[in-house]
């Protein structure tokens, strides 16, 4: 029996989306769950929960989110993340926060990068 306010979604059942985010290089694959809950009439500050796969050589494209924080949890792979012109290596087990207003990009993917991304609206 399903509860009206609780929904369980399995990532394997979601349709993949292949695209070049934010003008980045190559195509990445993402699956989005619980996207824009407020647009569905639910009270939430979440914009999305996403599962992402970045092949070797792909990038996210340098961009800035206004009014949202974005969290990344690396499941596997290796790359660099650039936040406000500071480049840091990321690998399995790393958790990264990009605060609202900060510029960021994922670059130098040397081993297929798989991560969870969560974007949350912040209060002004």
mmCIF file of C-alpha atoms in Angstrom:
data_model
loop_
_atom_site.group_PDB
_atom_site.id
_atom_site.type_symbol
_atom_site.label_atom_id
_atom_site.label_comp_id
_atom_site.label_asym_id
_atom_site.label_seq_id
_atom_site.Cartn_x
_atom_site.Cartn_y
_atom_site.Cartn_z
ATOM 1 C CA UNK A 1 0.000 0.000 0.000
ATOM 2 C CA UNK A 2 1.348 3.418 -0.928
ATOM 3 C CA UNK A 3 1.183 6.366 1.394
ATOM 4 C CA UNK A 4 -0.026 9.618 -0.219
ATOM 5 C CA UNK A 5 3.001 11.635 0.930
ATOM 6 C CA UNK A 6 5.709 8.971 0.746
ATOM 7 C CA UNK A 7 6.926 7.646 -2.548
ATOM 8 C CA UNK A 8 9.697 5.118 -3.104
ATOM 9 C CA UNK A 9 11.432 5.339 -6.457
ATOM 10 C CA UNK A 10 14.138 2.969 -7.673
ATOM 11 C CA UNK A 11 16.804 4.655 -9.804
ATOM 12 C CA UNK A 12 16.878 1.658 -12.167
ATOM 13 C CA UNK A 13 13.253 2.374 -13.104
ATOM 14 C CA UNK A 14 13.831 6.000 -14.076
ATOM 15 C CA UNK A 15 14.280 7.088 -17.682
ATOM 16 C CA UNK A 16 17.826 8.323 -18.404
ATOM 17 C CA UNK A 17 18.407 11.756 -19.887
ATOM 18 C CA UNK A 18 21.538 12.257 -22.050
ATOM 19 C CA UNK A 19 22.675 15.846 -22.475
ATOM 20 C CA UNK A 20 25.534 18.349 -22.265
ATOM 21 C CA UNK A 21 24.794 20.334 -19.101
ATOM 22 C CA UNK A 22 25.651 24.025 -18.893
ATOM 23 C CA UNK A 23 27.624 23.978 -22.155
ATOM 24 C CA UNK A 24 29.948 21.219 -20.943
ATOM 25 C CA UNK A 25 31.901 18.785 -23.122
ATOM 26 C CA UNK A 26 30.432 15.440 -24.091
ATOM 27 C CA UNK A 27 27.118 13.939 -23.056
ATOM 28 C CA UNK A 28 26.379 12.898 -19.507
ATOM 29 C CA UNK A 29 23.583 10.645 -18.306
ATOM 30 C CA UNK A 30 21.297 11.713 -15.494
ATOM 31 C CA UNK A 31 18.188 10.262 -13.924
ATOM 32 C CA UNK A 32 15.991 12.600 -11.906
ATOM 33 C CA UNK A 33 13.793 11.562 -8.998
ATOM 34 C CA UNK A 34 11.556 13.729 -6.844
ATOM 35 C CA UNK A 35 12.136 16.719 -9.121
ATOM 36 C CA UNK A 36 10.448 20.027 -8.301
ATOM 37 C CA UNK A 37 8.114 18.647 -5.677
ATOM 38 C CA UNK A 38 6.600 22.086 -5.125
ATOM 39 C CA UNK A 39 5.464 22.085 -8.765
ATOM 40 C CA UNK A 40 3.529 18.930 -7.904
ATOM 41 C CA UNK A 41 1.728 20.622 -5.014
ATOM 42 C CA UNK A 42 3.997 19.348 -2.235
ATOM 43 C CA UNK A 43 5.782 21.603 0.220
ATOM 44 C CA UNK A 44 9.469 21.183 -0.476
ATOM 45 C CA UNK A 45 12.623 23.183 -1.098
ATOM 46 C CA UNK A 46 14.147 20.376 -3.204
ATOM 47 C CA UNK A 47 14.619 21.112 -6.899
ATOM 48 C CA UNK A 48 15.851 17.615 -7.656
ATOM 49 C CA UNK A 49 17.557 14.434 -6.583
ATOM 50 C CA UNK A 50 19.682 13.207 -9.459
ATOM 51 C CA UNK A 51 21.843 10.224 -10.296
ATOM 52 C CA UNK A 52 24.618 11.177 -12.734
ATOM 53 C CA UNK A 53 27.208 9.363 -14.829
ATOM 54 C CA UNK A 54 30.000 11.406 -16.446
ATOM 55 C CA UNK A 55 32.134 9.510 -18.985
ATOM 56 C CA UNK A 56 35.872 10.133 -19.203
ATOM 57 C CA UNK A 57 36.535 13.514 -20.838
ATOM 58 C CA UNK A 58 33.111 15.030 -20.120
ATOM 59 C CA UNK A 59 32.556 18.230 -18.144
ATOM 60 C CA UNK A 60 29.609 19.894 -16.443
ATOM 61 C CA UNK A 61 30.283 23.328 -17.896
ATOM 62 C CA UNK A 62 31.091 26.274 -15.664
ATOM 63 C CA UNK A 63 27.874 27.663 -14.182
ATOM 64 C CA UNK A 64 26.346 29.344 -11.149
ATOM 65 C CA UNK A 65 23.114 28.517 -9.344
ATOM 66 C CA UNK A 66 21.303 31.453 -7.798
ATOM 67 C CA UNK A 67 19.078 30.720 -4.800
ATOM 68 C CA UNK A 68 20.029 27.024 -4.628
ATOM 69 C CA UNK A 69 22.724 24.955 -2.943
ATOM 70 C CA UNK A 70 23.867 21.813 -4.748
ATOM 71 C CA UNK A 71 25.269 18.762 -2.986
ATOM 72 C CA UNK A 72 27.280 16.000 -4.673
ATOM 73 C CA UNK A 73 28.012 12.554 -3.217
ATOM 74 C CA UNK A 74 30.551 10.617 -5.285
ATOM 75 C CA UNK A 75 29.690 6.928 -5.653
ATOM 76 C CA UNK A 76 32.647 6.018 -7.899
ATOM 77 C CA UNK A 77 35.229 7.452 -10.252
ATOM 78 C CA UNK A 78 37.721 10.313 -10.219
ATOM 79 C CA UNK A 79 37.591 13.895 -11.455
ATOM 80 C CA UNK A 80 38.242 17.470 -10.399
ATOM 81 C CA UNK A 81 35.622 19.932 -9.273
ATOM 82 C CA UNK A 82 36.223 23.649 -9.683
ATOM 83 C CA UNK A 83 34.420 25.901 -7.208
ATOM 84 C CA UNK A 84 35.034 29.651 -7.441
ATOM 85 C CA UNK A 85 38.258 29.068 -9.425
ATOM 86 C CA UNK A 86 39.639 26.542 -6.893
ATOM 87 C CA UNK A 87 40.260 23.077 -8.331
ATOM 88 C CA UNK A 88 39.909 20.083 -6.007
ATOM 89 C CA UNK A 89 40.158 16.356 -6.744
ATOM 90 C CA UNK A 90 37.044 14.268 -6.001
ATOM 91 C CA UNK A 91 36.714 10.512 -5.644
ATOM 92 C CA UNK A 92 34.468 7.805 -4.199
ATOM 93 C CA UNK A 93 33.005 8.771 -0.834
ATOM 94 C CA UNK A 94 33.508 12.533 -1.192
ATOM 95 C CA UNK A 95 30.665 14.914 -0.375
ATOM 96 C CA UNK A 96 30.844 18.371 -1.959
ATOM 97 C CA UNK A 97 28.664 21.423 -1.341
ATOM 98 C CA UNK A 98 28.432 24.226 -3.887
ATOM 99 C CA UNK A 99 26.724 27.174 -2.221
ATOM 100 C CA UNK A 100 24.278 29.485 -3.914
ATOM 101 C CA UNK A 101 26.115 32.082 -5.977
ATOM 102 C CA UNK A 102 29.313 30.054 -6.351
ATOM 103 C CA UNK A 103 30.547 29.075 -9.789
ATOM 104 C CA UNK A 104 31.357 25.420 -10.331
ATOM 105 C CA UNK A 105 32.302 22.843 -12.933
ATOM 106 C CA UNK A 106 33.294 19.181 -13.040
ATOM 107 C CA UNK A 107 36.404 18.594 -15.174
ATOM 108 C CA UNK A 108 39.258 16.141 -15.745
ATOM 109 C CA UNK A 109 37.111 13.032 -15.471
ATOM 110 C CA UNK A 110 39.846 10.367 -15.534
ATOM 111 C CA UNK A 111 37.678 7.451 -14.400
ATOM 112 C CA UNK A 112 33.921 7.318 -15.114
ATOM 113 C CA UNK A 113 32.352 9.522 -12.446
ATOM 114 C CA UNK A 114 29.092 8.428 -10.838
ATOM 115 C CA UNK A 115 27.465 10.645 -8.237
ATOM 116 C CA UNK A 116 24.255 11.742 -6.600
ATOM 117 C CA UNK A 117 23.348 15.433 -6.971
ATOM 118 C CA UNK A 118 20.791 17.179 -4.804
ATOM 119 C CA UNK A 119 19.734 20.759 -5.477
ATOM 120 C CA UNK A 120 17.883 22.581 -2.723
ATOM 121 C CA UNK A 121 16.410 26.079 -2.725
ATOM 122 C CA UNK A 122 17.691 28.306 0.045
ATOM 123 C CA UNK A 123 15.734 30.950 1.867
ATOM 124 C CA UNK A 124 16.469 34.496 0.852
#
